[in-house]
CSV table of C-alpha atoms and ligand atoms in Angstrom, one decimal:
chain,number,residue,atom,x,y,z
A,1179,UNK,CA,91.5,15.8,-88.6
A,1180,UNK,CA,93.5,17.9,-90.9
A,1181,UNK,CA,93.7,17.5,-94.7
A,1182,UNK,CA,97.0,15.6,-94.7
A,1183,UNK,CA,95.5,13.0,-92.3
A,1184,UNK,CA,92.6,12.6,-94.7
A,1185,UNK,CA,95.1,11.9,-97.6
A,1186,UNK,CA,96.4,8.9,-95.6
A,1187,UNK,CA,93.0,7.3,-95.6
A,1188,UNK,CA,92.9,4.0,-97.5
A,1189,UNK,CA,89.1,3.9,-97.7
A,1190,UNK,CA,87.2,5.8,-100.4
A,1191,UNK,CA,87.0,9.3,-98.9
A,1192,UNK,CA,84.0,10.2,-101.1
A,1193,UNK,CA,81.9,7.6,-99.1
A,1194,UNK,CA,83.5,8.7,-95.8
A,1195,UNK,CA,82.6,12.3,-96.6
A,1196,UNK,CA,79.0,11.3,-97.2
A,1197,UNK,CA,78.8,9.7,-93.8
A,1198,UNK,CA,80.7,12.6,-92.1
A,1199,UNK,CA,78.3,15.1,-93.7
A,1200,UNK,CA,75.2,13.2,-92.4
A,1201,UNK,CA,76.7,13.0,-88.9
A,1202,UNK,CA,77.6,16.7,-88.8
A,1203,UNK,CA,74.3,17.9,-90.3
A,1204,UNK,CA,72.1,15.7,-88.1
A,1205,UNK,CA,70.4,17.6,-85.3
A,1206,UNK,CA,70.5,14.5,-83.1
A,1207,UNK,CA,72.4,11.2,-82.9
A,1208,UNK,CA,69.0,9.4,-82.9
A,1209,UNK,CA,68.6,10.6,-86.5
A,1210,UNK,CA,72.0,9.2,-87.4
A,1211,UNK,CA,70.8,5.8,-86.0
A,1212,UNK,CA,67.9,6.1,-88.5
A,1213,UNK,CA,70.4,6.6,-91.3
A,1214,UNK,CA,72.2,3.3,-90.3
A,1215,UNK,CA,68.8,1.5,-90.1
A,1216,UNK,CA,67.9,2.9,-93.5
A,1217,UNK,CA,71.1,1.7,-95.1
A,1218,UNK,CA,70.5,-1.8,-93.7
A,1219,UNK,CA,66.9,-1.7,-94.9
A,1220,UNK,CA,68.0,-0.5,-98.4
A,1221,UNK,CA,70.4,-3.3,-98.7
A,1222,UNK,CA,67.8,-5.8,-97.4
A,1223,UNK,CA,65.3,-4.7,-100.0
A,1224,UNK,CA,67.8,-4.5,-102.9
A,1225,UNK,CA,70.2,-7.4,-102.3
A,1226,UNK,CA,67.7,-9.5,-100.3
A,1227,UNK,CA,64.6,-9.2,-102.4
A,1228,UNK,CA,65.5,-7.8,-105.8
A,1229,UNK,CA,68.9,-9.1,-106.8
A,1230,UNK,CA,70.2,-12.3,-108.2
A,1231,UNK,CA,73.1,-12.9,-105.8
A,1232,UNK,CA,75.7,-15.0,-107.5
A,1233,UNK,CA,78.6,-14.1,-105.3
A,1234,UNK,CA,80.5,-17.4,-104.6
A,1235,UNK,CA,81.4,-16.6,-101.0
A,1236,UNK,CA,77.8,-15.9,-99.9
A,1237,UNK,CA,74.9,-18.0,-98.7
A,1238,UNK,CA,71.6,-17.1,-97.2
A,1239,UNK,CA,71.3,-18.4,-93.6
A,1240,UNK,CA,68.2,-20.1,-92.4
A,1241,UNK,CA,65.5,-18.3,-90.3
A,1242,UNK,CA,66.5,-20.1,-87.1
A,1243,UNK,CA,70.2,-19.1,-87.7
A,1244,UNK,CA,69.3,-15.5,-88.3
A,1245,UNK,CA,67.2,-15.3,-85.2
A,1246,UNK,CA,70.0,-16.8,-83.0
A,1247,UNK,CA,72.4,-14.2,-84.3
A,1248,UNK,CA,70.6,-11.6,-82.3
A,1249,UNK,CA,70.0,-13.7,-79.2
A,1250,UNK,CA,70.8,-12.8,-75.6
A,1251,UNK,CA,73.7,-15.2,-75.3
A,1252,UNK,CA,75.6,-12.9,-77.8
A,1253,UNK,CA,76.1,-10.4,-74.9
A,1254,UNK,CA,77.9,-13.0,-72.7
A,1255,UNK,CA,81.6,-13.5,-72.2
A,1256,UNK,CA,82.9,-17.0,-72.2
A,1257,UNK,CA,86.7,-16.9,-72.8
A,1258,UNK,CA,88.4,-20.2,-72.6
A,1259,UNK,CA,87.7,-23.8,-73.3
A,1260,UNK,CA,84.4,-25.8,-72.7
A,1261,UNK,CA,83.9,-26.7,-69.0
A,1262,UNK,CA,83.7,-24.8,-65.7
A,1263,UNK,CA,87.4,-25.0,-64.7
A,1264,UNK,CA,88.6,-24.1,-68.2
A,1265,UNK,CA,86.8,-20.8,-68.3
A,1266,UNK,CA,87.9,-17.4,-67.1
A,1267,UNK,CA,84.4,-16.4,-66.1
A,1268,UNK,CA,81.7,-18.0,-63.9
A,1269,UNK,CA,78.1,-18.4,-65.1
A,1270,UNK,CA,78.9,-20.3,-68.2
A,1271,UNK,CA,77.0,-23.6,-67.7
A,1272,UNK,CA,74.5,-23.1,-70.5
A,1273,UNK,CA,77.1,-21.6,-72.7
A,1274,UNK,CA,79.2,-24.8,-72.2
A,1275,UNK,CA,76.1,-26.8,-73.4
A,1276,UNK,CA,75.7,-24.6,-76.5
A,1277,UNK,CA,79.4,-24.9,-77.4
A,1278,UNK,CA,79.6,-28.7,-76.7
A,1279,UNK,CA,76.6,-29.2,-78.9
A,1280,UNK,CA,78.2,-27.1,-81.7
A,1281,UNK,CA,81.5,-28.9,-81.5
A,1282,UNK,CA,79.9,-32.4,-81.5
A,1283,UNK,CA,77.6,-31.5,-84.3
A,1284,UNK,CA,80.5,-30.2,-86.4
A,1285,UNK,CA,82.4,-33.5,-85.8
A,1286,UNK,CA,79.3,-35.4,-86.9
A,1287,UNK,CA,78.7,-33.2,-90.0
A,1288,UNK,CA,82.2,-33.7,-91.2
A,1289,UNK,CA,83.0,-37.2,-89.8
A,1290,UNK,CA,86.2,-36.0,-88.1
A,1291,UNK,CA,87.8,-36.6,-84.7
A,1292,UNK,CA,88.3,-32.9,-83.8
A,1293,UNK,CA,86.8,-29.5,-84.6
A,1294,UNK,CA,86.9,-26.0,-83.1
A,1295,UNK,CA,84.0,-23.5,-83.2
A,1296,UNK,CA,85.7,-20.4,-81.8
A,1297,UNK,CA,87.0,-18.9,-85.0
A,1298,UNK,CA,85.3,-15.6,-85.7
A,1299,UNK,CA,86.6,-15.8,-89.3
A,1300,UNK,CA,88.3,-18.5,-91.4
A,1301,UNK,CA,91.3,-16.2,-91.7
A,1302,UNK,CA,91.8,-16.7,-88.0
A,1303,UNK,CA,91.7,-20.4,-88.6
A,1304,UNK,CA,94.5,-20.0,-91.2
A,1305,UNK,CA,96.5,-18.0,-88.6
A,1306,UNK,CA,96.0,-20.9,-86.2
A,1307,UNK,CA,97.4,-23.3,-88.8
A,1308,UNK,CA,100.5,-21.2,-89.4
A,1309,UNK,CA,101.0,-20.6,-85.7
A,1310,UNK,CA,100.7,-24.3,-85.0
A,1311,UNK,CA,102.4,-26.0,-87.9
A,1312,UNK,CA,105.2,-23.5,-88.8
A,1313,UNK,CA,108.0,-21.5,-87.3
A,1314,UNK,CA,109.2,-18.2,-88.6
A,1315,UNK,CA,111.8,-18.8,-91.4
A,1316,UNK,CA,110.2,-22.1,-92.5
A,1317,UNK,CA,109.6,-22.8,-96.2
A,1318,UNK,CA,106.0,-23.3,-97.2
A,1319,UNK,CA,104.2,-23.6,-100.6
A,1320,UNK,CA,100.9,-22.1,-101.6
A,1321,UNK,CA,98.8,-21.2,-104.7
A,1322,UNK,CA,99.2,-17.8,-106.4
A,1323,UNK,CA,96.1,-15.6,-106.8
A,1324,UNK,CA,95.6,-16.0,-110.5
A,1325,UNK,CA,95.0,-19.7,-109.7
A,1326,UNK,CA,92.6,-18.8,-106.9
A,1327,UNK,CA,95.2,-18.7,-104.1
A,1328,UNK,CA,94.0,-16.6,-101.1
A,1329,UNK,CA,95.8,-13.7,-99.5
A,1330,UNK,CA,95.7,-15.6,-96.2
A,1331,UNK,CA,98.2,-18.1,-97.5
A,1332,UNK,CA,100.5,-15.5,-99.1
A,1333,UNK,CA,102.8,-12.7,-98.1
A,1334,UNK,CA,100.0,-10.3,-97.3
A,1335,UNK,CA,98.1,-12.6,-95.0
A,1336,UNK,CA,98.6,-14.8,-91.9
A,1337,UNK,CA,101.3,-16.8,-93.7
A,1338,UNK,CA,103.3,-13.7,-94.3
A,1339,UNK,CA,102.7,-12.4,-90.8
A,1340,UNK,CA,104.1,-15.7,-89.4
A,1341,UNK,CA,107.3,-14.9,-91.3
A,1342,UNK,CA,107.5,-18.0,-93.5
A,1343,UNK,CA,109.1,-18.1,-96.9
A,1344,UNK,CA,106.5,-18.7,-99.5
A,1345,UNK,CA,107.1,-20.7,-102.7
A,1346,UNK,CA,104.4,-21.0,-105.4
A,1347,UNK,CA,102.7,-24.3,-106.0
A,1348,UNK,CA,103.2,-24.8,-109.8
A,1349,UNK,CA,99.9,-25.1,-111.6
A,1350,UNK,CA,98.7,-26.3,-115.0
A,1351,UNK,CA,96.8,-23.5,-116.7
A,1352,UNK,CA,94.8,-25.9,-118.9
A,1353,UNK,CA,93.9,-28.6,-116.4
A,1354,UNK,CA,93.4,-26.0,-113.6
A,1355,UNK,CA,95.1,-28.2,-111.1
A,1356,UNK,CA,98.6,-28.7,-109.7
A,1357,UNK,CA,101.4,-29.5,-112.2
A,1358,UNK,CA,102.6,-32.5,-110.1
A,1359,UNK,CA,106.0,-33.0,-111.9
A,1360,UNK,CA,106.9,-29.3,-111.5
A,1361,UNK,CA,105.6,-29.4,-107.9
A,1362,UNK,CA,107.8,-32.4,-107.1
A,1363,UNK,CA,110.9,-30.6,-108.4
A,1364,UNK,CA,110.3,-27.4,-106.4
A,1365,UNK,CA,109.2,-29.4,-103.3
A,1366,UNK,CA,112.4,-31.5,-103.3
A,1367,UNK,CA,114.4,-28.4,-103.6
A,1368,UNK,CA,112.8,-26.3,-100.9
A,1369,UNK,CA,111.4,-29.1,-98.7
A,1370,UNK,CA,108.4,-27.2,-97.5
A,1371,UNK,CA,107.3,-27.7,-93.9
A,1372,UNK,CA,103.7,-27.1,-95.0
A,1373,UNK,CA,101.9,-27.1,-98.3
A,1374,UNK,CA,98.7,-25.0,-98.4
A,1375,UNK,CA,96.2,-26.1,-100.8
A,1376,UNK,CA,92.6,-25.0,-101.5
A,1377,UNK,CA,91.6,-21.9,-103.2
A,1378,UNK,CA,89.0,-19.1,-103.6
A,1379,UNK,CA,88.6,-19.8,-107.3
A,1380,UNK,CA,88.0,-23.5,-107.2
A,1381,UNK,CA,86.6,-25.7,-110.0
A,1382,UNK,CA,88.3,-29.1,-109.6
A,1383,UNK,CA,89.8,-31.3,-106.8
A,1384,UNK,CA,93.5,-31.0,-106.1
A,1385,UNK,CA,96.0,-33.9,-105.8
A,1386,UNK,CA,96.2,-33.9,-102.0
A,1387,UNK,CA,97.2,-37.6,-101.8
A,1388,UNK,CA,100.1,-37.2,-104.2
A,1389,UNK,CA,101.4,-34.0,-102.6
A,1390,UNK,CA,101.1,-35.5,-99.1
A,1391,UNK,CA,103.0,-38.6,-100.3
A,1392,UNK,CA,105.8,-36.3,-101.5
A,1393,UNK,CA,106.2,-34.0,-98.6
A,1394,UNK,CA,105.7,-36.7,-95.9
A,1395,UNK,CA,109.2,-37.9,-96.9
A,1396,UNK,CA,110.7,-35.0,-94.9
A,1397,UNK,CA,107.8,-34.7,-92.4
A,1398,UNK,CA,106.1,-31.9,-94.3
A,1399,UNK,CA,102.4,-31.4,-93.6
A,1400,UNK,CA,99.5,-30.6,-95.8
A,1401,UNK,CA,96.9,-27.9,-95.0
A,1402,UNK,CA,93.7,-27.7,-97.0
A,1403,UNK,CA,92.1,-24.3,-96.9
A,1404,UNK,CA,88.5,-25.3,-97.8
A,1405,UNK,CA,86.9,-21.9,-97.2
A,1406,UNK,CA,84.8,-22.3,-100.3
A,1407,UNK,CA,84.4,-26.1,-100.6
A,1408,UNK,CA,83.6,-26.8,-96.9
A,1409,UNK,CA,80.0,-27.7,-97.6
A,1410,UNK,CA,80.8,-29.8,-100.6
A,1411,UNK,CA,83.5,-31.6,-98.6
A,1412,UNK,CA,81.0,-32.3,-95.7
A,1413,UNK,CA,78.5,-33.7,-98.2
A,1414,UNK,CA,81.1,-36.0,-99.7
A,1415,UNK,CA,80.8,-34.3,-103.1
A,1416,UNK,CA,84.2,-32.9,-103.5
A,1417,UNK,CA,87.5,-34.6,-102.4
A,1418,UNK,CA,87.8,-35.4,-98.7
A,1419,UNK,CA,91.2,-33.8,-97.9
A,1420,UNK,CA,91.7,-35.3,-94.4
A,1421,UNK,CA,91.1,-38.9,-95.8
A,1422,UNK,CA,93.6,-38.1,-98.7
A,1423,UNK,CA,96.4,-37.2,-96.4
A,1424,UNK,CA,95.8,-33.5,-95.4
A,1425,UNK,CA,96.6,-32.8,-91.7
A,1426,UNK,CA,94.2,-30.0,-91.2
A,1427,UNK,CA,91.2,-28.2,-92.9
A,1428,UNK,CA,89.9,-24.8,-92.3
A,1429,UNK,CA,86.8,-23.4,-93.9
A,1430,UNK,CA,84.3,-20.5,-93.8
A,1431,UNK,CA,81.1,-21.4,-92.1
A,1432,UNK,CA,79.2,-18.8,-94.3
A,1433,UNK,CA,80.3,-20.0,-97.8
A,1434,UNK,CA,78.9,-23.2,-99.2
A,1435,UNK,CA,78.3,-24.5,-95.6
A,1436,UNK,CA,75.6,-21.8,-95.4
A,1437,UNK,CA,76.0,-21.0,-91.7
A,1438,UNK,CA,76.9,-17.7,-89.9
A,1439,UNK,CA,79.9,-16.0,-91.4
A,1440,UNK,CA,82.9,-17.3,-89.3
A,1441,UNK,CA,85.4,-20.1,-89.4
A,1442,UNK,CA,85.7,-23.8,-88.8
A,1443,UNK,CA,88.8,-25.9,-88.3
A,1444,UNK,CA,88.9,-29.7,-88.5
A,1445,UNK,CA,91.5,-32.4,-88.0
A,1446,UNK,CA,91.8,-36.1,-87.2
A,1447,UNK,CA,95.3,-36.5,-85.7
A,1448,UNK,CA,95.2,-36.5,-81.8
A,1449,UNK,CA,98.8,-35.2,-81.8
A,1450,UNK,CA,97.6,-31.9,-83.2
A,1451,UNK,CA,94.8,-31.4,-80.8
A,1452,UNK,CA,96.5,-29.7,-77.9
A,1453,UNK,CA,98.5,-27.3,-80.0
A,1454,UNK,CA,95.6,-26.2,-82.3
A,1455,UNK,CA,93.2,-25.9,-79.3
A,1456,UNK,CA,95.6,-23.9,-77.3
A,1457,UNK,CA,96.5,-21.7,-80.2
A,1458,UNK,CA,92.9,-20.8,-80.8
A,1459,UNK,CA,92.6,-19.9,-77.1
A,1460,UNK,CA,94.4,-17.9,-75.7
A,1461,UNK,CA,96.2,-16.7,-78.8
A,1462,UNK,CA,93.5,-16.0,-81.4
A,1463,UNK,CA,90.1,-16.0,-79.7
A,1464,UNK,CA,88.8,-14.4,-76.5
A,1465,UNK,CA,85.1,-13.5,-76.5
A,1466,UNK,CA,84.1,-15.6,-79.6
A,1467,UNK,CA,80.5,-14.6,-80.1
A,1468,UNK,CA,78.4,-17.4,-78.4
A,1469,UNK,CA,75.3,-16.2,-80.4
A,1470,UNK,CA,77.3,-17.1,-83.5
A,1471,UNK,CA,78.3,-20.5,-82.0
A,1472,UNK,CA,74.6,-21.3,-81.3
A,1473,UNK,CA,73.8,-20.4,-84.9
A,1474,UNK,CA,76.7,-22.5,-86.1
A,1475,UNK,CA,75.3,-25.5,-84.1
A,1476,UNK,CA,72.0,-25.1,-85.8
A,1477,UNK,CA,73.6,-24.8,-89.3
A,1478,UNK,CA,75.5,-28.0,-88.6
A,1479,UNK,CA,72.3,-29.8,-87.7
A,1480,UNK,CA,70.6,-28.5,-90.9
A,1481,UNK,CA,73.7,-29.5,-92.8
A,1482,UNK,CA,73.5,-33.1,-91.4
A,1483,UNK,CA,69.8,-33.3,-92.5
A,1484,UNK,CA,69.7,-31.4,-95.8
A,1485,UNK,CA,73.4,-31.0,-96.8
A,1486,UNK,CA,73.8,-33.7,-99.3
A,1487,UNK,CA,70.7,-32.9,-101.3
A,1488,UNK,CA,71.5,-29.1,-101.1
A,1489,UNK,CA,75.1,-29.4,-102.1
A,1490,UNK,CA,74.2,-31.8,-105.0
A,1491,UNK,CA,71.9,-29.3,-106.4
A,1492,UNK,CA,74.5,-26.5,-106.0
A,1493,UNK,CA,76.9,-28.4,-108.2
A,1494,UNK,CA,74.3,-29.5,-110.7
A,1495,UNK,CA,73.2,-25.8,-111.0
A,1496,UNK,CA,76.8,-24.7,-111.5
A,1497,UNK,CA,77.4,-27.3,-114.3
A,1498,UNK,CA,74.1,-26.2,-115.9
A,1499,UNK,CA,74.9,-22.5,-115.7
A,1500,UNK,CA,78.4,-23.1,-117.2
A,1501,UNK,CA,77.0,-25.1,-120.1
A,1502,UNK,CA,74.3,-22.5,-120.7
A,1503,UNK,CA,76.8,-19.7,-120.8
A,1504,UNK,CA,79.1,-21.7,-123.1
A,1505,UNK,CA,76.2,-22.4,-125.4
A,1506,UNK,CA,75.6,-18.6,-125.7
A,1507,UNK,CA,79.2,-17.9,-126.7
A,1508,UNK,CA,80.6,-16.9,-123.3
A,1509,UNK,CA,84.1,-18.5,-122.7
A,1510,UNK,CA,83.9,-20.5,-119.5
A,1511,UNK,CA,87.0,-22.1,-117.9
A,1512,UNK,CA,87.4,-25.8,-117.7
A,1513,UNK,CA,85.2,-26.6,-120.7
A,1514,UNK,CA,87.0,-29.8,-121.5
A,1515,UNK,CA,86.6,-31.1,-117.9
A,1516,UNK,CA,82.8,-30.5,-117.6
A,1517,UNK,CA,83.4,-26.9,-116.4
A,1518,UNK,CA,83.2,-27.4,-112.6
A,1519,UNK,CA,82.9,-29.8,-109.7
A,1520,UNK,CA,82.0,-27.0,-107.3
A,1521,UNK,CA,79.5,-24.1,-106.7
A,1522,UNK,CA,81.6,-21.9,-109.0
A,1523,UNK,CA,81.6,-21.0,-112.7
A,1524,UNK,CA,84.5,-18.9,-114.0
A,1525,UNK,CA,84.0,-16.9,-117.2
A,1526,UNK,CA,86.8,-15.2,-119.2
A,1527,UNK,CA,85.1,-11.8,-120.0
A,1528,UNK,CA,88.1,-10.1,-121.5
A,1529,UNK,CA,86.4,-9.7,-124.9
A,1530,UNK,CA,83.5,-8.0,-123.1
A,1531,UNK,CA,85.6,-5.4,-121.4
A,1532,UNK,CA,87.2,-7.3,-118.5
A,1533,UNK,CA,86.1,-8.4,-115.1
A,1534,UNK,CA,85.7,-5.0,-113.4
A,1535,UNK,CA,83.4,-3.3,-116.0
A,1536,UNK,CA,81.4,-6.5,-116.6
A,1537,UNK,CA,80.8,-7.0,-112.8
A,1538,UNK,CA,79.6,-3.4,-112.5
A,1539,UNK,CA,77.4,-3.6,-115.5
A,1540,UNK,CA,75.8,-6.8,-114.2
A,1541,UNK,CA,75.3,-5.1,-110.8
A,1542,UNK,CA,73.4,-2.3,-112.6
A,1543,UNK,CA,71.1,-5.1,-113.8
A,1544,UNK,CA,70.8,-6.5,-110.2
A,1545,UNK,CA,73.0,-9.5,-111.0
A,1546,UNK,CA,75.8,-9.6,-108.4
A,1547,UNK,CA,79.1,-11.4,-109.2
A,1548,UNK,CA,82.7,-10.5,-108.6
A,1549,UNK,CA,85.7,-9.7,-110.8
A,1550,UNK,CA,88.3,-12.4,-110.6
A,1551,UNK,CA,91.8,-13.1,-111.6
A,1552,UNK,CA,92.2,-16.0,-113.9
A,1553,UNK,CA,95.3,-18.0,-114.9
A,1554,UNK,CA,96.2,-15.7,-117.8
A,1555,UNK,CA,96.3,-12.6,-115.5
A,1556,UNK,CA,99.3,-11.5,-113.4
A,1557,UNK,CA,98.8,-11.2,-109.6
A,1558,UNK,CA,99.2,-7.4,-109.9
A,1559,UNK,CA,96.2,-7.2,-112.3
A,1560,UNK,CA,94.0,-7.6,-109.2
A,1561,UNK,CA,92.0,-4.4,-109.8
A,1562,UNK,CA,91.3,-5.1,-113.5
A,1563,UNK,CA,91.3,-8.9,-114.0
A,1564,UNK,CA,90.0,-10.8,-117.0
A,1565,UNK,CA,87.5,-13.0,-115.3
A,1566,UNK,CA,84.3,-13.1,-113.4
A,1567,UNK,CA,83.4,-15.6,-110.7
A,1568,UNK,CA,79.8,-16.8,-110.5
A,1569,UNK,CA,78.4,-18.9,-107.6
A,1570,UNK,CA,75.2,-20.9,-107.3
A,1571,UNK,CA,74.8,-21.3,-103.6
A,1572,UNK,CA,72.2,-18.7,-102.9
A,1573,UNK,CA,70.2,-19.4,-106.1
A,1574,UNK,CA,70.0,-23.0,-105.1
A,1575,UNK,CA,68.9,-22.3,-101.5
A,1576,UNK,CA,66.1,-20.2,-103.0
A,1577,UNK,CA,64.9,-23.3,-104.8
A,1578,UNK,CA,66.3,-22.7,-108.3
A,1579,UNK,CA,67.1,-25.7,-110.5
A,1580,UNK,CA,68.9,-26.4,-113.8
A,1581,UNK,CA,66.2,-24.9,-116.0
A,1582,UNK,CA,66.5,-21.6,-114.1
A,1583,UNK,CA,70.2,-21.6,-114.9
A,1584,UNK,CA,69.3,-21.3,-118.6
A,1585,UNK,CA,67.3,-18.1,-117.7
A,1586,UNK,CA,70.2,-16.7,-115.7
A,1587,UNK,CA,72.6,-17.4,-118.5
A,1588,UNK,CA,70.3,-15.7,-120.9
A,1589,UNK,CA,70.2,-12.6,-118.7
A,1590,UNK,CA,74.0,-12.5,-118.2
A,1591,UNK,CA,74.6,-13.0,-121.9
A,1592,UNK,CA,72.2,-10.2,-122.9
A,1593,UNK,CA,74.2,-7.8,-120.6
A,1594,UNK,CA,77.7,-9.0,-121.8
A,1595,UNK,CA,76.8,-8.9,-125.5
A,1596,UNK,CA,74.8,-5.7,-125.1
A,1597,UNK,CA,71.5,-7.2,-126.5
A,1598,UNK,CA,69.5,-5.6,-123.7
A,1599,UNK,CA,69.8,-2.6,-121.5
A,1600,UNK,CA,70.7,-2.9,-117.8
A,1601,UNK,CA,67.3,-1.6,-116.8
A,1602,UNK,CA,65.5,-4.1,-119.0
A,1603,UNK,CA,67.4,-7.0,-117.4
A,1604,UNK,CA,66.9,-5.5,-113.9
A,1605,UNK,CA,63.2,-5.6,-114.4
A,1606,UNK,CA,63.4,-9.3,-115.4
A,1607,UNK,CA,65.6,-10.1,-112.4
A,1608,UNK,CA,63.2,-8.4,-110.0
A,1609,UNK,CA,60.3,-10.4,-111.6
A,1610,UNK,CA,62.3,-13.6,-111.2
A,1611,UNK,CA,63.0,-13.0,-107.6
A,1612,UNK,CA,59.3,-12.7,-106.8
A,1613,UNK,CA,59.0,-16.4,-107.5
A,1614,UNK,CA,62.1,-17.4,-105.6
A,1615,UNK,CA,61.8,-16.1,-102.0
A,1616,UNK,CA,61.5,-19.0,-99.6
A,1617,UNK,CA,64.6,-20.7,-98.3
A,1618,UNK,CA,65.1,-24.4,-98.8
A,1619,UNK,CA,67.2,-27.1,-97.1
A,1620,UNK,CA,66.6,-25.8,-93.6
A,1621,UNK,CA,64.2,-26.4,-90.7
A,1622,UNK,CA,61.1,-24.3,-90.2
A,1623,UNK,CA,61.3,-21.8,-87.4
B,1338,PLP,C1,87.1,-16.6,-98.2
B,1338,PLP,C2,88.4,-17.3,-98.0
B,1338,PLP,C3,89.1,-17.2,-96.8
B,1338,PLP,C4,88.7,-16.2,-95.7
B,1338,PLP,O1,87.6,-16.7,-95.1
B,1338,PLP,P1,86.7,-15.7,-94.1
B,1338,PLP,O2,85.8,-16.7,-93.5
B,1338,PLP,O3,86.1,-14.7,-94.9
B,1338,PLP,O4,87.7,-15.2,-93.1
B,1338,PLP,C5,90.3,-17.9,-96.6
B,1338,PLP,N1,90.8,-18.7,-97.6
B,1338,PLP,C6,90.1,-18.9,-98.8
B,1338,PLP,C7,90.7,-19.8,-99.8
B,1338,PLP,C8,89.0,-18.1,-99.0
B,1338,PLP,O5,88.3,-18.2,-100.2
């Protein structure tokens, strides 16, 4: 590779150079393997044992789920639909059983008529929705990034790839929900074929019913991208988009749902079944990681058993954490509405330097959150937004309760306000994690 090629590299070349150097200097490839194992181990010790992981899109998976992710079935190829005749390959009878169990458990967990288990990511599910429910040139409406809208429903994601025209869903910056009057005006003007709701920054339910009523006048459909809220939806703690008029839901299996990182798609309308199923295969999935499907089946069973109690505690913890931060003088979004109805807490940290430096400073203290755009930011402020997003899923699965949220708020505040050094707080976090190690809300191995 010459120097000009290197300049085209989008990834950070400092880190790539670190890796290249190791590979070049290593007397054998076996030693490079050790380097990979070492990096995995370093992450396991640091993030797994010593950090307070408050990233909203993460969840720790149960011991059975983790074991299944390295199972033999993960080396098998099973392109196609469930059943002997529907497969490309022979030898799939046990794989059919695994996939059928997974699909039926998903339907039971969410109380829906139809589900699909073959999405290796929720992004792929969103692509399936755009491929099924829109044509190039159609108008759609979706949320902008400062209101939590996700790239998959914007120009730079599957929606953009499908070639649809994207109009913004107007939002109310104070209420943190859709501005319905403004929505109705835009919608009547552009008559969207599809409205994509749901968001990565998500505090409160959205008016799915009202929006569905408006767009159904011209046959428009509603898609709820429930990547983050999926577990809360399944437990009946958030809104139930399908019952409120949405036509289809996608979600990440590895966010609040706490299964293996991948995607789930759910719908009730029989009319959509053939088109969605046949878009997933053969268009968007081939070998779809049957080890992951087995793990997803177990996650669904765990969810049916423990989900309600688990998700309730996640939301209770988020509310407690938001209140505790507010009480310590950290501005938290949604304070006049009880801060949050999800696993997320959004803090405006502009007075403490902004989302990027604050997230880095917290990471130095072993507290992991992410920088986040908030309504007062512009979409192009992506690198240096004003907010941070904090999630309670992992802390909850480790057994933490409301009183622990007070302790966490104290640690976060002492970093933001500079009361304590990062190394002091880091020691406290490491100490705290020693008490919280066992996973809850799952079956024993
Ligand atoms: C995380 C997220 C996705 C992507 O999900 P993956 O499972 O990571 O592919 C899509 N939409 C929204 C709103 C998200 O937050």
